[in-house]
mmCIF file of C-alpha atoms in Angstrom:
data_model
loop_
_atom_site.group_PDB
_atom_site.id
_atom_site.type_symbol
_atom_site.label_atom_id
_atom_site.label_comp_id
_atom_site.label_asym_id
_atom_site.label_seq_id
_atom_site.Cartn_x
_atom_site.Cartn_y
_atom_site.Cartn_z
ATOM 1 C CA MET A 9 19.926 18.863 41.151
ATOM 2 C CA LYS A 10 19.504 22.383 38.844
ATOM 3 C CA GLN A 11 16.614 21.660 36.562
ATOM 4 C CA VAL A 12 13.270 20.126 38.036
ATOM 5 C CA VAL A 13 9.595 19.666 35.730
ATOM 6 C CA VAL A 14 6.720 19.912 37.411
ATOM 7 C CA VAL A 15 3.472 18.903 34.720
ATOM 8 C CA GLY A 16 0.145 19.868 36.247
ATOM 9 C CA GLY A 17 -0.938 23.163 37.143
ATOM 10 C CA SER A 18 -2.942 22.814 39.745
ATOM 11 C CA ALA A 19 -2.839 21.738 43.680
ATOM 12 C CA ALA A 20 -0.954 19.244 43.600
ATOM 13 C CA GLY A 21 1.404 20.924 40.991
ATOM 14 C CA LEU A 22 2.135 24.308 42.802
ATOM 15 C CA ALA A 23 2.250 21.987 46.058
ATOM 16 C CA ALA A 24 5.738 20.438 44.523
ATOM 17 C CA ALA A 25 7.048 23.704 43.751
ATOM 18 C CA GLU A 26 6.223 25.776 47.155
ATOM 19 C CA THR A 27 7.853 22.843 48.827
ATOM 20 C CA LEU A 28 10.705 22.475 46.806
ATOM 21 C CA ARG A 29 11.704 26.720 47.191
ATOM 22 C CA ARG A 30 10.414 25.961 51.240
ATOM 23 C CA GLU A 31 12.917 22.878 51.527
ATOM 24 C CA GLY A 32 15.846 25.102 49.573
ATOM 25 C CA TYR A 33 15.777 24.466 46.157
ATOM 26 C CA GLU A 34 17.398 27.149 44.181
ATOM 27 C CA GLY A 35 17.194 25.213 40.618
ATOM 28 C CA THR A 36 14.802 25.974 37.948
ATOM 29 C CA ILE A 37 11.267 25.223 38.850
ATOM 30 C CA THR A 38 8.799 24.431 35.322
ATOM 31 C CA LEU A 39 5.704 24.109 36.223
ATOM 32 C CA ILE A 40 3.754 23.058 33.085
ATOM 33 C CA GLY A 41 -0.433 23.630 33.100
ATOM 34 C CA ASP A 42 -2.841 22.722 30.174
ATOM 35 C CA GLU A 43 -4.892 25.410 31.511
ATOM 36 C CA PRO A 44 -4.133 28.860 30.479
ATOM 37 C CA TYR A 45 -4.803 30.363 34.163
ATOM 38 C CA HIS A 46 -2.567 30.225 37.125
ATOM 39 C CA PRO A 47 -3.150 27.489 40.080
ATOM 40 C CA TYR A 48 -6.745 27.634 41.486
ATOM 41 C CA ASP A 49 -8.983 25.603 43.656
ATOM 42 C CA ARG A 50 -11.066 23.277 42.214
ATOM 43 C CA PRO A 51 -13.716 22.604 44.857
ATOM 44 C CA PRO A 52 -15.222 25.430 44.717
ATOM 45 C CA LEU A 53 -16.736 25.439 41.290
ATOM 46 C CA SER A 54 -19.557 22.996 42.249
ATOM 47 C CA LYS A 55 -19.953 24.346 45.529
ATOM 48 C CA GLN A 56 -19.469 28.288 45.216
ATOM 49 C CA ILE A 57 -18.383 28.730 41.991
ATOM 50 C CA LEU A 58 -21.458 26.973 40.370
ATOM 51 C CA GLY A 59 -23.976 29.540 43.104
ATOM 52 C CA GLY A 60 -22.540 32.575 41.828
ATOM 53 C CA GLN A 61 -21.620 33.464 45.590
ATOM 54 C CA TRP A 62 -18.181 33.776 44.755
ATOM 55 C CA GLU A 63 -16.572 34.783 41.032
ATOM 56 C CA SER A 64 -13.683 33.708 39.547
ATOM 57 C CA ASP A 65 -11.079 36.310 41.178
ATOM 58 C CA ARG A 66 -11.980 34.140 44.011
ATOM 59 C CA VAL A 67 -10.441 30.489 43.303
ATOM 60 C CA PRO A 68 -6.647 31.674 42.081
ATOM 61 C CA LEU A 69 -4.882 29.460 45.136
ATOM 62 C CA ARG A 70 -2.446 32.272 45.419
ATOM 63 C CA ALA A 71 -1.863 36.029 44.609
ATOM 64 C CA PRO A 72 0.312 37.102 41.867
ATOM 65 C CA ALA A 73 3.169 38.304 43.530
ATOM 66 C CA ASP A 74 3.524 35.557 45.686
ATOM 67 C CA LEU A 75 3.435 33.408 42.482
ATOM 68 C CA ASP A 76 6.197 35.715 40.831
ATOM 69 C CA ALA A 77 8.451 35.046 44.417
ATOM 70 C CA LEU A 78 8.386 31.379 43.837
ATOM 71 C CA GLY A 79 10.819 32.059 40.312
ATOM 72 C CA LEU A 80 8.816 29.780 38.272
ATOM 73 C CA ASP A 81 9.120 28.926 34.460
ATOM 74 C CA LEU A 82 5.316 28.737 33.748
ATOM 75 C CA ARG A 83 4.434 27.522 30.861
ATOM 76 C CA LEU A 84 0.509 27.768 31.296
ATOM 77 C CA GLY A 85 -1.862 27.086 28.387
ATOM 78 C CA VAL A 86 0.323 24.363 26.865
ATOM 79 C CA ALA A 87 -0.246 20.996 27.306
ATOM 80 C CA ALA A 88 2.268 18.082 27.679
ATOM 81 C CA THR A 89 2.414 15.282 25.271
ATOM 82 C CA GLY A 90 4.838 13.109 26.080
ATOM 83 C CA LEU A 91 7.814 12.095 27.890
ATOM 84 C CA ASP A 92 11.315 10.482 26.866
ATOM 85 C CA LEU A 93 12.363 8.613 30.179
ATOM 86 C CA ALA A 94 16.026 7.783 28.736
ATOM 87 C CA GLY A 95 16.742 11.858 27.347
ATOM 88 C CA ARG A 96 14.816 13.055 30.355
ATOM 89 C CA THR A 97 12.849 15.468 28.724
ATOM 90 C CA VAL A 98 8.947 16.645 27.803
ATOM 91 C CA ALA A 99 7.437 17.253 24.953
ATOM 92 C CA LEU A 100 5.073 20.213 24.985
ATOM 93 C CA ALA A 101 2.093 20.690 22.162
ATOM 94 C CA ASP A 102 3.744 23.896 20.897
ATOM 95 C CA GLY A 103 6.647 21.479 19.593
ATOM 96 C CA ALA A 104 9.278 22.873 22.513
ATOM 97 C CA ARG A 105 11.080 20.057 24.639
ATOM 98 C CA VAL A 106 12.116 20.830 28.353
ATOM 99 C CA PRO A 107 14.561 18.980 29.923
ATOM 100 C CA TYR A 108 14.325 17.750 33.582
ATOM 101 C CA GLU A 109 16.985 16.183 36.381
ATOM 102 C CA GLY A 110 13.720 15.956 38.901
ATOM 103 C CA LEU A 111 10.240 15.624 37.314
ATOM 104 C CA VAL A 112 6.491 15.383 39.431
ATOM 105 C CA ILE A 113 3.277 14.134 37.248
ATOM 106 C CA ALA A 114 0.521 15.910 38.298
ATOM 107 C CA THR A 115 -1.923 15.755 35.564
ATOM 108 C CA GLY A 116 -4.799 14.934 37.686
ATOM 109 C CA VAL A 117 -8.279 13.383 35.495
ATOM 110 C CA ARG A 118 -10.436 14.624 32.895
ATOM 111 C CA PRO A 119 -14.396 13.999 32.965
ATOM 112 C CA ARG A 120 -16.070 11.100 31.105
ATOM 113 C CA ARG A 121 -18.750 11.439 28.514
ATOM 114 C CA LEU A 122 -21.223 9.962 27.475
ATOM 115 C CA PRO A 123 -21.501 8.617 23.722
ATOM 116 C CA GLY A 124 -23.687 10.832 21.548
ATOM 117 C CA ASP A 125 -22.867 14.066 23.356
ATOM 118 C CA GLY A 126 -20.506 15.681 20.561
ATOM 119 C CA ASN A 127 -17.625 15.009 21.590
ATOM 120 C CA GLY A 128 -15.046 13.762 19.231
ATOM 121 C CA ASP A 129 -14.628 9.934 19.502
ATOM 122 C CA GLY A 130 -17.727 9.177 21.153
ATOM 123 C CA ASN A 131 -16.527 6.476 23.045
ATOM 124 C CA GLY A 132 -17.344 7.752 26.837
ATOM 125 C CA ASP A 133 -13.784 8.061 27.986
ATOM 126 C CA GLY A 134 -13.507 11.725 28.152
ATOM 127 C CA ASN A 135 -10.679 11.581 25.017
ATOM 128 C CA GLY A 136 -12.578 13.126 22.506
ATOM 129 C CA ASP A 137 -12.292 17.432 21.738
ATOM 130 C CA GLY A 138 -14.841 18.703 24.595
ATOM 131 C CA GLY A 139 -17.411 20.018 21.801
ATOM 132 C CA GLY A 140 -20.369 18.015 23.618
ATOM 133 C CA ARG A 141 -23.788 19.171 24.179
ATOM 134 C CA ALA A 142 -23.654 17.990 27.481
ATOM 135 C CA HIS A 143 -21.638 19.730 30.391
ATOM 136 C CA VAL A 144 -19.411 18.244 32.483
ATOM 137 C CA LEU A 145 -17.760 19.973 35.636
ATOM 138 C CA ARG A 146 -13.737 20.206 36.015
ATOM 139 C CA THR A 147 -12.324 23.531 35.038
ATOM 140 C CA LEU A 148 -13.474 26.846 35.743
ATOM 141 C CA ASP A 149 -15.098 27.706 32.632
ATOM 142 C CA ASP A 150 -17.121 24.512 32.936
ATOM 143 C CA ALA A 151 -17.606 25.923 36.119
ATOM 144 C CA LEU A 152 -18.906 29.831 34.369
ATOM 145 C CA ALA A 153 -20.476 27.931 31.326
ATOM 146 C CA LEU A 154 -23.260 25.580 33.469
ATOM 147 C CA ARG A 155 -23.564 28.860 35.888
ATOM 148 C CA ASP A 156 -25.069 30.778 33.170
ATOM 149 C CA ARG A 157 -27.391 28.276 32.060
ATOM 150 C CA LEU A 158 -28.835 28.064 35.694
ATOM 151 C CA GLY A 159 -32.065 29.458 37.394
ATOM 152 C CA PRO A 160 -35.762 29.399 38.069
ATOM 153 C CA GLY A 161 -37.859 27.517 34.699
ATOM 154 C CA ARG A 162 -34.555 25.950 33.395
ATOM 155 C CA ARG A 163 -34.344 22.283 33.912
ATOM 156 C CA LEU A 164 -31.091 20.199 34.377
ATOM 157 C CA ALA A 165 -30.817 16.236 34.055
ATOM 158 C CA VAL A 166 -27.419 15.520 36.189
ATOM 159 C CA VAL A 167 -26.193 12.054 34.872
ATOM 160 C CA GLY A 168 -24.545 10.432 37.969
ATOM 161 C CA ALA A 169 -25.340 10.991 42.044
ATOM 162 C CA GLY A 170 -21.971 10.580 43.346
ATOM 163 C CA PHE A 171 -20.438 13.430 45.232
ATOM 164 C CA LEU A 172 -19.241 15.630 42.424
ATOM 165 C CA GLY A 173 -23.202 15.343 40.681
ATOM 166 C CA ALA A 174 -25.498 15.260 44.310
ATOM 167 C CA GLU A 175 -23.338 18.494 44.678
ATOM 168 C CA ALA A 176 -24.251 20.311 41.536
ATOM 169 C CA ALA A 177 -27.898 19.265 41.827
ATOM 170 C CA ALA A 178 -28.097 20.508 45.116
ATOM 171 C CA VAL A 179 -26.628 23.989 43.633
ATOM 172 C CA ALA A 180 -28.997 23.942 40.902
ATOM 173 C CA ARG A 181 -31.854 23.388 43.386
ATOM 174 C CA GLY A 182 -30.802 26.247 45.087
ATOM 175 C CA LEU A 183 -30.972 27.916 42.352
ATOM 176 C CA GLY A 184 -34.845 27.678 41.384
ATOM 177 C CA THR A 185 -33.685 24.803 38.491
ATOM 178 C CA GLU A 186 -36.106 21.811 38.189
ATOM 179 C CA VAL A 187 -33.416 19.065 38.553
ATOM 180 C CA THR A 188 -33.607 15.095 37.674
ATOM 181 C CA LEU A 189 -30.757 13.422 39.027
ATOM 182 C CA LEU A 190 -29.836 10.096 37.045
ATOM 183 C CA GLU A 191 -28.186 7.250 38.847
ATOM 184 C CA PRO A 192 -27.999 3.830 37.760
ATOM 185 C CA ALA A 193 -27.282 1.884 41.059
ATOM 186 C CA PRO A 194 -29.949 1.285 43.460
ATOM 187 C CA VAL A 195 -28.520 3.651 46.648
ATOM 188 C CA PRO A 196 -26.328 6.423 45.339
ATOM 189 C CA LEU A 197 -22.780 6.192 47.029
ATOM 190 C CA ALA A 198 -23.912 3.085 48.808
ATOM 191 C CA PRO A 199 -20.092 0.948 47.698
ATOM 192 C CA ALA A 200 -18.414 4.199 49.238
ATOM 193 C CA VAL A 201 -20.790 5.115 52.619
ATOM 194 C CA GLY A 202 -22.829 2.303 52.775
ATOM 195 C CA GLU A 203 -26.522 1.849 52.217
ATOM 196 C CA ARG A 204 -28.010 3.308 54.915
ATOM 197 C CA VAL A 205 -26.000 6.359 55.266
ATOM 198 C CA GLY A 206 -26.293 6.549 51.634
ATOM 199 C CA ARG A 207 -30.317 6.623 51.661
ATOM 200 C CA VAL A 208 -30.455 9.307 53.748
ATOM 201 C CA LEU A 209 -28.615 11.489 51.643
ATOM 202 C CA ALA A 210 -30.340 10.477 48.851
ATOM 203 C CA GLN A 211 -33.910 11.263 51.057
ATOM 204 C CA ALA A 212 -31.976 15.486 51.288
ATOM 205 C CA HIS A 213 -32.170 15.239 47.709
ATOM 206 C CA HIS A 214 -36.278 14.005 47.781
ATOM 207 C CA ASP A 215 -36.821 16.233 50.279
ATOM 208 C CA HIS A 216 -35.684 19.439 48.222
ATOM 209 C CA GLY A 217 -37.698 18.824 45.323
ATOM 210 C CA VAL A 218 -34.843 16.900 43.047
ATOM 211 C CA ASP A 219 -36.678 14.033 40.896
ATOM 212 C CA LEU A 220 -33.732 11.424 41.744
ATOM 213 C CA ARG A 221 -34.357 8.382 39.729
ATOM 214 C CA THR A 222 -32.179 5.515 40.881
ATOM 215 C CA GLY A 223 -31.399 1.982 39.471
ATOM 216 C CA VAL A 224 -31.967 3.762 35.934
ATOM 217 C CA MET A 225 -29.251 3.153 33.018
ATOM 218 C CA VAL A 226 -28.573 6.685 30.263
ATOM 219 C CA ALA A 227 -27.488 6.004 26.810
ATOM 220 C CA GLU A 228 -26.374 8.494 25.785
ATOM 221 C CA VAL A 229 -27.774 12.767 25.360
ATOM 222 C CA ALA A 230 -29.971 13.398 22.839
ATOM 223 C CA GLU A 231 -30.437 15.276 20.077
ATOM 224 C CA VAL A 232 -30.366 18.865 19.877
ATOM 225 C CA ALA A 233 -34.221 18.813 18.746
ATOM 226 C CA ASP A 234 -35.212 16.616 21.872
ATOM 227 C CA GLY A 235 -33.300 18.138 24.559
ATOM 228 C CA GLY A 236 -32.006 16.207 27.742
ATOM 229 C CA VAL A 237 -31.351 12.526 27.429
ATOM 230 C CA ARG A 238 -32.193 8.873 26.216
ATOM 231 C CA LEU A 239 -32.243 5.775 28.926
ATOM 232 C CA ALA A 240 -31.766 2.523 27.778
ATOM 233 C CA ASP A 241 -35.018 1.174 27.844
ATOM 234 C CA GLY A 242 -35.578 4.805 25.217
ATOM 235 C CA THR A 243 -36.865 6.695 27.665
ATOM 236 C CA LEU A 244 -35.935 10.842 26.851
ATOM 237 C CA VAL A 245 -35.524 12.174 30.342
ATOM 238 C CA GLU A 246 -36.086 15.755 29.054
ATOM 239 C CA ALA A 247 -33.730 18.591 29.884
ATOM 240 C CA ASP A 248 -32.614 22.625 28.948
ATOM 241 C CA GLU A 249 -29.339 20.881 29.875
ATOM 242 C CA VAL A 250 -27.366 18.263 31.264
ATOM 243 C CA LEU A 251 -24.581 17.659 33.448
ATOM 244 C CA VAL A 252 -22.734 14.561 32.977
ATOM 245 C CA ALA A 253 -20.720 13.035 36.420
ATOM 246 C CA ILE A 254 -20.180 9.486 35.870
ATOM 247 C CA GLY A 255 -16.398 9.850 37.105
ATOM 248 C CA SER A 256 -13.091 10.683 35.439
ATOM 249 C CA VAL A 257 -10.260 8.886 33.703
ATOM 250 C CA PRO A 258 -6.879 10.085 34.734
ATOM 251 C CA ASN A 259 -4.880 12.156 32.779
ATOM 252 C CA THR A 260 -2.044 9.549 31.738
ATOM 253 C CA GLY A 261 -2.491 9.494 27.631
ATOM 254 C CA TRP A 262 0.666 11.896 27.012
ATOM 255 C CA LEU A 263 2.870 9.373 28.680
ATOM 256 C CA GLU A 264 1.703 6.706 26.654
ATOM 257 C CA GLY A 265 5.269 4.902 25.358
ATOM 258 C CA SER A 266 7.326 6.154 27.834
ATOM 259 C CA GLY A 267 7.854 3.399 29.018
ATOM 260 C CA LEU A 268 6.249 4.330 32.640
ATOM 261 C CA THR A 269 3.527 1.750 34.436
ATOM 262 C CA LEU A 270 -0.341 3.390 33.500
ATOM 263 C CA GLY A 271 -3.528 1.729 35.106
ATOM 264 C CA ASP A 272 -5.262 2.953 37.122
ATOM 265 C CA GLY A 273 -3.357 5.930 36.755
ATOM 266 C CA LEU A 274 0.122 6.283 36.751
ATOM 267 C CA GLU A 275 1.200 3.543 38.712
ATOM 268 C CA CYS A 276 3.923 4.589 41.762
ATOM 269 C CA ASP A 277 5.493 2.888 44.747
ATOM 270 C CA GLU A 278 4.867 3.662 48.402
ATOM 271 C CA TYR A 279 7.054 6.900 47.778
ATOM 272 C CA SER A 280 4.788 8.070 45.319
ATOM 273 C CA ALA A 281 7.666 7.491 43.082
ATOM 274 C CA ALA A 282 6.973 5.983 39.111
ATOM 275 C CA ALA A 283 10.509 6.041 38.011
ATOM 276 C CA PRO A 284 14.079 6.962 39.330
ATOM 277 C CA ASP A 285 13.752 11.072 39.649
ATOM 278 C CA VAL A 286 9.688 10.867 38.745
ATOM 279 C CA TYR A 287 7.137 11.271 40.856
ATOM 280 C CA GLY A 288 3.217 11.420 41.146
ATOM 281 C CA ALA A 289 0.818 13.023 42.791
ATOM 282 C CA GLY A 290 -2.749 13.865 42.956
ATOM 283 C CA ASP A 291 -5.475 12.542 41.095
ATOM 284 C CA VAL A 292 -3.115 10.641 38.286
ATOM 285 C CA ALA A 293 -1.011 8.875 41.021
ATOM 286 C CA ARG A 294 -1.900 5.558 41.689
ATOM 287 C CA TRP A 295 0.271 4.686 44.605
ATOM 288 C CA HIS A 296 0.287 2.307 47.541
ATOM 289 C CA ASN A 297 -0.459 3.455 50.954
ATOM 290 C CA PRO A 298 1.143 1.198 53.527
ATOM 291 C CA LEU A 299 -0.984 2.585 55.838
ATOM 292 C CA PHE A 300 -3.594 0.921 54.598
ATOM 293 C CA GLY A 301 -1.884 -1.790 52.492
ATOM 294 C CA THR A 302 -3.491 -1.239 49.408
ATOM 295 C CA ALA A 303 -2.953 0.644 46.827
ATOM 296 C CA MET A 304 -5.177 3.843 46.132
ATOM 297 C CA ARG A 305 -5.713 6.883 43.871
ATOM 298 C CA ILE A 306 -6.927 9.653 45.451
ATOM 299 C CA GLU A 307 -9.570 12.653 43.528
ATOM 300 C CA HIS A 308 -9.443 14.713 47.018
ATOM 301 C CA ARG A 309 -8.031 18.408 47.218
ATOM 302 C CA THR A 310 -6.453 18.081 50.356
ATOM 303 C CA ASN A 311 -4.664 14.459 49.294
ATOM 304 C CA ALA A 312 -3.531 16.357 46.081
ATOM 305 C CA THR A 313 -1.615 19.480 48.596
ATOM 306 C CA GLU A 314 -0.260 16.425 50.857
ATOM 307 C CA GLN A 315 1.027 14.266 48.447
ATOM 308 C CA GLY A 316 2.555 17.448 46.110
ATOM 309 C CA MET A 317 4.349 17.892 49.117
ATOM 310 C CA ALA A 318 5.368 14.503 49.887
ATOM 311 C CA VAL A 319 6.556 14.026 46.431
ATOM 312 C CA ALA A 320 8.794 17.353 46.449
ATOM 313 C CA ARG A 321 11.059 16.262 49.731
ATOM 314 C CA ASN A 322 11.511 12.810 48.460
ATOM 315 C CA LEU A 323 12.576 13.888 45.105
ATOM 316 C CA LEU A 324 15.005 16.810 47.268
ATOM 317 C CA ARG A 325 16.520 14.046 49.118
ATOM 318 C CA PRO A 326 16.365 10.542 47.872
ATOM 319 C CA ASP A 327 18.383 8.884 50.978
ATOM 320 C CA GLU A 328 15.942 10.047 53.408
ATOM 321 C CA ARG A 329 12.642 9.450 51.541
ATOM 322 C CA ARG A 330 9.494 8.799 53.543
ATOM 323 C CA PRO A 331 6.617 6.836 52.716
ATOM 324 C CA PHE A 332 3.844 8.481 51.252
ATOM 325 C CA ALA A 333 0.923 7.172 53.834
ATOM 326 C CA PRO A 334 -2.085 9.433 55.085
ATOM 327 C CA VAL A 335 -5.584 9.128 56.044
ATOM 328 C CA PRO A 336 -7.423 10.247 53.350
ATOM 329 C CA TYR A 337 -9.937 12.800 53.718
ATOM 330 C CA PHE A 338 -12.799 14.622 51.620
ATOM 331 C CA TRP A 339 -15.830 16.714 52.391
ATOM 332 C CA SER A 340 -19.319 17.765 50.905
ATOM 333 C CA ASP A 341 -21.504 20.093 51.137
ATOM 334 C CA GLN A 342 -25.447 19.307 49.667
ATOM 335 C CA TYR A 343 -28.194 21.738 51.034
ATOM 336 C CA ASP A 344 -28.120 22.032 54.663
ATOM 337 C CA LEU A 345 -25.213 18.980 55.132
ATOM 338 C CA ARG A 346 -21.852 18.986 55.665
ATOM 339 C CA ILE A 347 -20.278 15.601 54.922
ATOM 340 C CA GLN A 348 -16.970 14.941 56.647
ATOM 341 C CA ALA A 349 -14.555 11.667 56.413
ATOM 342 C CA HIS A 350 -11.363 10.402 56.906
ATOM 343 C CA GLY A 351 -10.203 7.085 55.500
ATOM 344 C CA HIS A 352 -10.524 4.593 52.946
ATOM 345 C CA LEU A 353 -14.290 3.761 53.464
ATOM 346 C CA ARG A 354 -14.712 2.056 49.911
ATOM 347 C CA GLY A 355 -14.812 -1.710 50.174
ATOM 348 C CA HIS A 356 -15.475 -1.865 53.717
ATOM 349 C CA GLU A 357 -17.067 -5.009 55.429
ATOM 350 C CA GLU A 358 -19.233 -3.131 58.144
ATOM 351 C CA VAL A 359 -20.489 -0.176 59.182
ATOM 352 C CA ALA A 360 -21.878 0.907 62.421
ATOM 353 C CA ILE A 361 -23.778 4.399 63.625
ATOM 354 C CA VAL A 362 -21.502 5.741 66.897
ATOM 355 C CA GLU A 363 -23.116 8.675 67.516
ATOM 356 C CA GLY A 364 -25.960 11.465 66.777
ATOM 357 C CA ALA A 365 -28.779 9.180 64.672
ATOM 358 C CA LEU A 366 -29.219 8.851 61.078
ATOM 359 C CA GLU A 367 -33.052 10.167 60.616
ATOM 360 C CA GLU A 368 -31.715 13.051 62.510
ATOM 361 C CA ARG A 369 -29.297 13.602 59.668
ATOM 362 C CA LYS A 370 -27.015 14.309 62.220
ATOM 363 C CA PHE A 371 -24.382 11.362 62.926
ATOM 364 C CA LEU A 372 -21.348 9.932 63.061
ATOM 365 C CA ALA A 373 -20.555 6.060 60.788
ATOM 366 C CA VAL A 374 -17.873 3.722 61.452
ATOM 367 C CA TYR A 375 -16.230 1.902 59.186
ATOM 368 C CA ARG A 376 -14.361 -1.141 59.325
ATOM 369 C CA SER A 377 -12.159 -3.833 56.988
ATOM 370 C CA GLY A 378 -11.309 -6.617 58.178
ATOM 371 C CA ASP A 379 -10.341 -6.405 62.116
ATOM 372 C CA ARG A 380 -10.046 -2.742 61.368
ATOM 373 C CA VAL A 381 -11.699 0.881 61.946
ATOM 374 C CA ALA A 382 -10.713 2.000 58.255
ATOM 375 C CA GLY A 383 -12.482 5.005 58.051
ATOM 376 C CA VAL A 384 -15.136 7.413 59.588
ATOM 377 C CA LEU A 385 -17.681 9.777 58.471
ATOM 378 C CA ALA A 386 -19.648 12.168 59.548
ATOM 379 C CA VAL A 387 -22.774 14.494 59.340
ATOM 380 C CA GLY A 388 -23.307 17.411 61.075
ATOM 381 C CA MET A 389 -20.899 16.881 63.612
ATOM 382 C CA PRO A 390 -18.668 19.108 65.803
ATOM 383 C CA PRO A 391 -15.016 18.152 65.252
ATOM 384 C CA LYS A 392 -14.092 16.911 68.323
ATOM 385 C CA ALA A 393 -16.016 14.312 67.937
ATOM 386 C CA ILE A 394 -14.548 13.463 64.281
ATOM 387 C CA ARG A 395 -11.192 14.094 65.511
ATOM 388 C CA THR A 396 -11.581 11.520 67.636
ATOM 389 C CA TRP A 397 -12.104 8.818 65.528
ATOM 390 C CA ARG A 398 -9.657 10.253 62.785
ATOM 391 C CA GLN A 399 -6.614 8.854 65.078
ATOM 392 C CA ALA A 400 -8.505 5.348 65.335
ATOM 393 C CA VAL A 401 -8.373 5.411 62.089
ATOM 394 C CA ALA A 402 -5.034 6.528 61.639
ATOM 395 C CA THR A 403 -3.609 4.065 64.685
ATOM 396 C CA ARG A 404 -5.242 1.062 62.264
ATOM 397 C CA ALA A 405 -7.489 0.588 65.684
ATOM 398 C CA ALA A 406 -8.779 -2.996 66.350
ATOM 399 C CA TRP A 407 -12.356 -3.089 65.974
ATOM 400 C CA ARG A 408 -13.142 -5.065 68.551
ATOM 401 C CA ASP A 409 -11.348 -2.489 70.861
ATOM 402 C CA THR A 410 -13.059 0.875 69.424
ATOM 403 C CA VAL A 411 -16.299 -0.081 68.453
ATOM 404 C CA GLY A 412 -16.886 -2.391 71.160
ATOM 405 C CA GLU A 413 -20.441 -3.816 71.808
ATOM 406 C CA LEU A 414 -22.065 -0.474 69.824
ATOM 407 C CA VAL A 415 -25.181 -2.366 67.668
ATOM 408 C CA PRO A 416 -23.464 -2.231 63.924
ATOM 409 C CA GLU A 417 -26.135 -0.219 61.232
ATOM 410 C CA GLY A 418 -25.204 -2.833 58.065
ATOM 411 C CA ALA A 419 -22.957 -2.090 55.783
#
């Protein structure tokens, strides 16, 4: 194999490229990214960058010299527009066609948008031109643009109280911004973390002065003259700025008609393979995780790196491929809360508080799916306690044997 193309210039794509070199691959690696920047880290965008603790020179994943040492054929600021599987070429927006023998698809996701935000098609799937009245938070430019609009005397409406929206709301409050956080579910994050844990996280926003409104549907971004967003019942929520954090759409549009299977992302097998010599990595990839016996698509930084490394090894050594079977991990910082989770929490059937107390916002919650420990979430707990339960998740420990007679706190 002499020519590998990696489409996606962020964490997963860079991890794949670095692993190829580390494993001894000496051929050409073409790294394609639609942003003009060298690969950079995205989690700080909603934390340190938005809050002003970091400037943009802190987010690159590698120093220029380290990136140069990889000997990459960098194609930055140009998007992939098509894939010819039979001809083994990737088409680019500048008209170029890049041949490959091995291909890693790591094109990530794009934010969903609301109707009426002036974003082109207005259907909310994020396919417009990016020129909307509302902010989204996916790129470095997004974070810098929103940061410049926050501070005392400013009003921000955040649509969506998932982890991204919650982090942004917490940062904005820390900057003195008046924040209204709008969420259609009765309890934020309940499908992922359970209702009782969700209420604890919601209360933290109330305590910090956020106007958190649950059970409300946002219909559209209001006209410029009005400012804010309009709810389904016609109510206008006034704001100087609007941040839409209602989830993401996998960047697979450029793969339409390629012959690859597309659904909620690029469909891959347990090796993260989508076709012979074609692999998916990071947020765009939906693969079968044999550890949990289910297909999943994970939009977390750690998974992007781990999957990028795994697909590079499988691509180089097809006769020694290994299933990609990680314990997913994510973290979130909100006010003084450090939230960490391991495993597959969504779809859980039961949750038990095994250490600490919810009311103290210092606890460890364990999640059950079937008769197995499926995940663990910790708030303000020491690493040792978290590691013990992560091991239970990794070994798919029996719920009865590990949780024992602890009293469940409700799903």
